[in-house]
PDB file of C-alpha atoms in Angstrom:
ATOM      1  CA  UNK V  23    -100.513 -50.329  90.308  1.00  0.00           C
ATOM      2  CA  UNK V  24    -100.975 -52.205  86.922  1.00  0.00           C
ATOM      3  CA  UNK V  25     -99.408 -50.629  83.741  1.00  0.00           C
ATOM      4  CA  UNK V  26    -102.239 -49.372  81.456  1.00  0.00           C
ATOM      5  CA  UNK V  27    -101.910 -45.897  80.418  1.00  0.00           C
ATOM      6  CA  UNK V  28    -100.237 -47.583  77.245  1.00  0.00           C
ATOM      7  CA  UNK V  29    -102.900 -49.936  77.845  1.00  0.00           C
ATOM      8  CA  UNK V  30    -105.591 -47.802  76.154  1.00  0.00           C
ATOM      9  CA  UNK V  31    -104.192 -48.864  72.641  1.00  0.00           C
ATOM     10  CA  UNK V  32    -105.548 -52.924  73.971  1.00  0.00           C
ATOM     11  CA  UNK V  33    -108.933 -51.119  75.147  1.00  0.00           C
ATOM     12  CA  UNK V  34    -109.256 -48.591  72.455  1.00  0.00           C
ATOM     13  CA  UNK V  35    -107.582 -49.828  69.002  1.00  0.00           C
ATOM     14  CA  UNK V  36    -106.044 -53.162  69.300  1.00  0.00           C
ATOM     15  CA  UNK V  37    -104.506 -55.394  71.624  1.00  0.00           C
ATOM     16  CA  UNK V  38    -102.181 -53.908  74.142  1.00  0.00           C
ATOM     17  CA  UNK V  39    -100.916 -54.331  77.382  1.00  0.00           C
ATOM     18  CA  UNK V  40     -98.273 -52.085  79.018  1.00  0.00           C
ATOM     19  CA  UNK V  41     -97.293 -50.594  82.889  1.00  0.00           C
ATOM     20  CA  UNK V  42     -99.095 -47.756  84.223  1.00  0.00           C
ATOM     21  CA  UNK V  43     -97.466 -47.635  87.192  1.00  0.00           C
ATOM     22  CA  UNK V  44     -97.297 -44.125  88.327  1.00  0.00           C
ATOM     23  CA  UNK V  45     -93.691 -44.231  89.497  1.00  0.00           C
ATOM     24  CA  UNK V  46     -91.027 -47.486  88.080  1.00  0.00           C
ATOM     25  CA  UNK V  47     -93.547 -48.728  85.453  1.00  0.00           C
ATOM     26  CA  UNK V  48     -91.694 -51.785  83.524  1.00  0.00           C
ATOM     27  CA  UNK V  49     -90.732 -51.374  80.210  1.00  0.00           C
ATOM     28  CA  UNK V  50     -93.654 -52.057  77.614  1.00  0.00           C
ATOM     29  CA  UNK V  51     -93.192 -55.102  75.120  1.00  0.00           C
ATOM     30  CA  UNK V  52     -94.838 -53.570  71.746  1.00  0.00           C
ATOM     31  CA  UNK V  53     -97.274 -55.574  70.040  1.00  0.00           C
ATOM     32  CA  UNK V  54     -96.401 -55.194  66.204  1.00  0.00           C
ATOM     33  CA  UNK V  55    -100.331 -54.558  65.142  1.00  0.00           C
ATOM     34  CA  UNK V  56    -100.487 -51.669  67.977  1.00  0.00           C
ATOM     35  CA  UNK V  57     -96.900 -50.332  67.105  1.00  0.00           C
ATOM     36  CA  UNK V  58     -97.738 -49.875  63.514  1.00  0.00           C
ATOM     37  CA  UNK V  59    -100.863 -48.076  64.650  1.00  0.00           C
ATOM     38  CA  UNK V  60     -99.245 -45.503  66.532  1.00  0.00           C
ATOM     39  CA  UNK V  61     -96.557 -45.450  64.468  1.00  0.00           C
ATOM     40  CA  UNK V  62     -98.211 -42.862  62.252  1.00  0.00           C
ATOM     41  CA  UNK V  63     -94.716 -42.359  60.004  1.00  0.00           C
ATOM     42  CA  UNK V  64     -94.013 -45.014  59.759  1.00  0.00           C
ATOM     43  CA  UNK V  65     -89.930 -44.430  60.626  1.00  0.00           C
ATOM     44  CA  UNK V  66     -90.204 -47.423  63.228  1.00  0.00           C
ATOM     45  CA  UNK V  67     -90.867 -45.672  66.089  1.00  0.00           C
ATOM     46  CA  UNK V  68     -93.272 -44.178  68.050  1.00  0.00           C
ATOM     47  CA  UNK V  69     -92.518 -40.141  68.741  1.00  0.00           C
ATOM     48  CA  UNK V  70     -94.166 -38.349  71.773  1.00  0.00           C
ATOM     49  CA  UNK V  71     -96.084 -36.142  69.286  1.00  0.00           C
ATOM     50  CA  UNK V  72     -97.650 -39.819  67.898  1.00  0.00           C
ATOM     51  CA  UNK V  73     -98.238 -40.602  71.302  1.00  0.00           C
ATOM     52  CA  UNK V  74     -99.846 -37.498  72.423  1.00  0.00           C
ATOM     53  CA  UNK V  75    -102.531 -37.682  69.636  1.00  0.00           C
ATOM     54  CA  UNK V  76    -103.238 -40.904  70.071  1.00  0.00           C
ATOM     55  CA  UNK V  77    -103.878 -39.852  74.113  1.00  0.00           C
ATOM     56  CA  UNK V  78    -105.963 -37.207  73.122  1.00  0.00           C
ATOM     57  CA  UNK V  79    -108.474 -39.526  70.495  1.00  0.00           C
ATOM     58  CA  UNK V  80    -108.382 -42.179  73.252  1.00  0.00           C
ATOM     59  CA  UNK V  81    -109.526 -39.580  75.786  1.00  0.00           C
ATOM     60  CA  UNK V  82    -112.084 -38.301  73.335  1.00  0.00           C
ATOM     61  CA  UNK V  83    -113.280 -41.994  72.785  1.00  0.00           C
ATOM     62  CA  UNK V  84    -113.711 -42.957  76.677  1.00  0.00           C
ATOM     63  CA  UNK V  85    -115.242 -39.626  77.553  1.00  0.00           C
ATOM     64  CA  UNK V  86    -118.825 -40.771  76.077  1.00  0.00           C
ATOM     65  CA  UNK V  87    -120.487 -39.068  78.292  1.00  0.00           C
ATOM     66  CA  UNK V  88    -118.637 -35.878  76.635  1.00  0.00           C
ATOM     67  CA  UNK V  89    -117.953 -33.462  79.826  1.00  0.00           C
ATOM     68  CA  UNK V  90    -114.507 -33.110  79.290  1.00  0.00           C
ATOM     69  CA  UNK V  91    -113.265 -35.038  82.460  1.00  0.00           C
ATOM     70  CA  UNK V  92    -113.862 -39.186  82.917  1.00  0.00           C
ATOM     71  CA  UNK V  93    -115.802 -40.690  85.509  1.00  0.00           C
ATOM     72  CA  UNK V  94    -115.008 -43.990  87.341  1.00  0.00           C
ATOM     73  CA  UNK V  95    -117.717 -45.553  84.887  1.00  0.00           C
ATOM     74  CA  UNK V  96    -115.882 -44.177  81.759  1.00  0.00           C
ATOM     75  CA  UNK V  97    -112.239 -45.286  82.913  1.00  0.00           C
ATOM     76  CA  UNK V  98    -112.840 -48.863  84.260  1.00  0.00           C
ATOM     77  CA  UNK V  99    -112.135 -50.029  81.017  1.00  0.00           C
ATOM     78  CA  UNK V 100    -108.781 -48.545  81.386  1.00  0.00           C
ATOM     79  CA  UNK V 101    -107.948 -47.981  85.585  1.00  0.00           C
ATOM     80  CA  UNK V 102    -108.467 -49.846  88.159  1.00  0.00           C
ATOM     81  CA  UNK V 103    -110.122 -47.972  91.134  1.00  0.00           C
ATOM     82  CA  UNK V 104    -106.695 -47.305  92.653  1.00  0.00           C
ATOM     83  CA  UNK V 105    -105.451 -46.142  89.559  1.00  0.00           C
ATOM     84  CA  UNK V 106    -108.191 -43.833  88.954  1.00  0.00           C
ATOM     85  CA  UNK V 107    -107.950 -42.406  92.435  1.00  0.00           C
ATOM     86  CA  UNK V 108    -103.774 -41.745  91.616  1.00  0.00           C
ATOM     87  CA  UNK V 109    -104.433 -39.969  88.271  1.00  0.00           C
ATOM     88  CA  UNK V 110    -107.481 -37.940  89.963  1.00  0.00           C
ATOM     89  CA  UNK V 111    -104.698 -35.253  91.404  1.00  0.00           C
ATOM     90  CA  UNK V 112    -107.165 -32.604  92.161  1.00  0.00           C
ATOM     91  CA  UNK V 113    -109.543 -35.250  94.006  1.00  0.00           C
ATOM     92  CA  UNK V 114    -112.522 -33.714  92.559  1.00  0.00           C
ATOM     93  CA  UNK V 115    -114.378 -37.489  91.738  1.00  0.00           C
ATOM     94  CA  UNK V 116    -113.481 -37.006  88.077  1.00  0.00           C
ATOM     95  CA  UNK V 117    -110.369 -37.456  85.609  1.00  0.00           C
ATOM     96  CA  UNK V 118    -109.565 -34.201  84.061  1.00  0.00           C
ATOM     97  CA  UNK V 119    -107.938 -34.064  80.332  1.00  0.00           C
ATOM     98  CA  UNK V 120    -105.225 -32.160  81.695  1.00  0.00           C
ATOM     99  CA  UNK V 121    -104.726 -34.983  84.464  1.00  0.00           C
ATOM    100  CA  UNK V 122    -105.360 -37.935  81.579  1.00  0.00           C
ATOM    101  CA  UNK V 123    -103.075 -36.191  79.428  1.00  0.00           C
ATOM    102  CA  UNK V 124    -100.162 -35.602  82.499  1.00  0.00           C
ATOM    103  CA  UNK V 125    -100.159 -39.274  83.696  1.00  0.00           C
ATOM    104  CA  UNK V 126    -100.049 -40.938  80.200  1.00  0.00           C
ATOM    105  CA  UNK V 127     -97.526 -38.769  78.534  1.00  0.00           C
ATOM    106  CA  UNK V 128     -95.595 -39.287  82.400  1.00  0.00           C
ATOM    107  CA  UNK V 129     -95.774 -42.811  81.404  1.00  0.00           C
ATOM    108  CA  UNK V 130     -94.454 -42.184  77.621  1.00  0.00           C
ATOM    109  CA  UNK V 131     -91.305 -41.011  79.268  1.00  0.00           C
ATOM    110  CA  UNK V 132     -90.731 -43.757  81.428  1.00  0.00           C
ATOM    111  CA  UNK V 133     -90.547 -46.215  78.827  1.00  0.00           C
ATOM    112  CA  UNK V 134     -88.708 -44.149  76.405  1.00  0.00           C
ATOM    113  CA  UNK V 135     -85.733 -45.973  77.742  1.00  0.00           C
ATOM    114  CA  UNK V 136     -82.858 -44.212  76.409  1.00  0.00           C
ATOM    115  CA  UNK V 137     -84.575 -40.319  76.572  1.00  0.00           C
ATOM    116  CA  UNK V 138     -84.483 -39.639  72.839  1.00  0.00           C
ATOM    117  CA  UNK V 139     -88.195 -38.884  72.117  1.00  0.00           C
ATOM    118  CA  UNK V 140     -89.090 -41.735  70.664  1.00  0.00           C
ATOM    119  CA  UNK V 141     -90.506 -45.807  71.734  1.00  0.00           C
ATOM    120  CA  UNK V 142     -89.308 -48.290  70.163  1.00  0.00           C
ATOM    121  CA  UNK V 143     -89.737 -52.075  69.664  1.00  0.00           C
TER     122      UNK V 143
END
């Protein structure tokens, strides 16, 4: 599957473009303008905690339709159909926020490359 869970930076802030593979996703080259973004602390790096509340606005801003779970229409910006139907566990049609959240922050630890907490550049 195409990387995009660190994707929804390009879709959602500014231009990104990473693996969402769900299993032996490639390591993500940072653009600068998207690592500053998330880089709320500016220390130089991008800690899960940064990550995870980035996640949750991006989930917040693709869930227009505000149920609490995406439909196909409100994640094609960000999953293929494929994709979709891999981070739908539960098979119920819909992407749950617990399921959103599980499959991007799955993907924050594959590219933290050396296991520290943190992505780098």
């Amino acid at each position: 599957m195409k990387a995009k869970h660190l994707l929804l930076a390009l879709v959602l802030a500014t231009p990104v473009s990473a693996n969402v593979a769900l299993a032996q996703a490639p390591v993500f080259q940072w653009d600068e303008t998207v690592f500053t973004q998330l880089d709320t602390d500016r220390d130089g790096k991008i800690s899960e905690a940064e990550y995870r509340v980035f996640m949750e606005h991006a989930f917040d801003k693709l869930n227009t339709q505000r149920t609490g779970a995406l439909t196909r229409e409100e994640a094609a910006p960000v999953f293929t159909a494929t994709e979709f139907d891999l981070v739908d566990t539960d098979k119920n049609g819909t992407i749950s926020h617990e399921e959103f959240m599980t499959a991007v922050m799955n993907d924050f630890h594959r590219q933290d490359r050396n296991g520290d907490g943190f992505l780098t550049r």
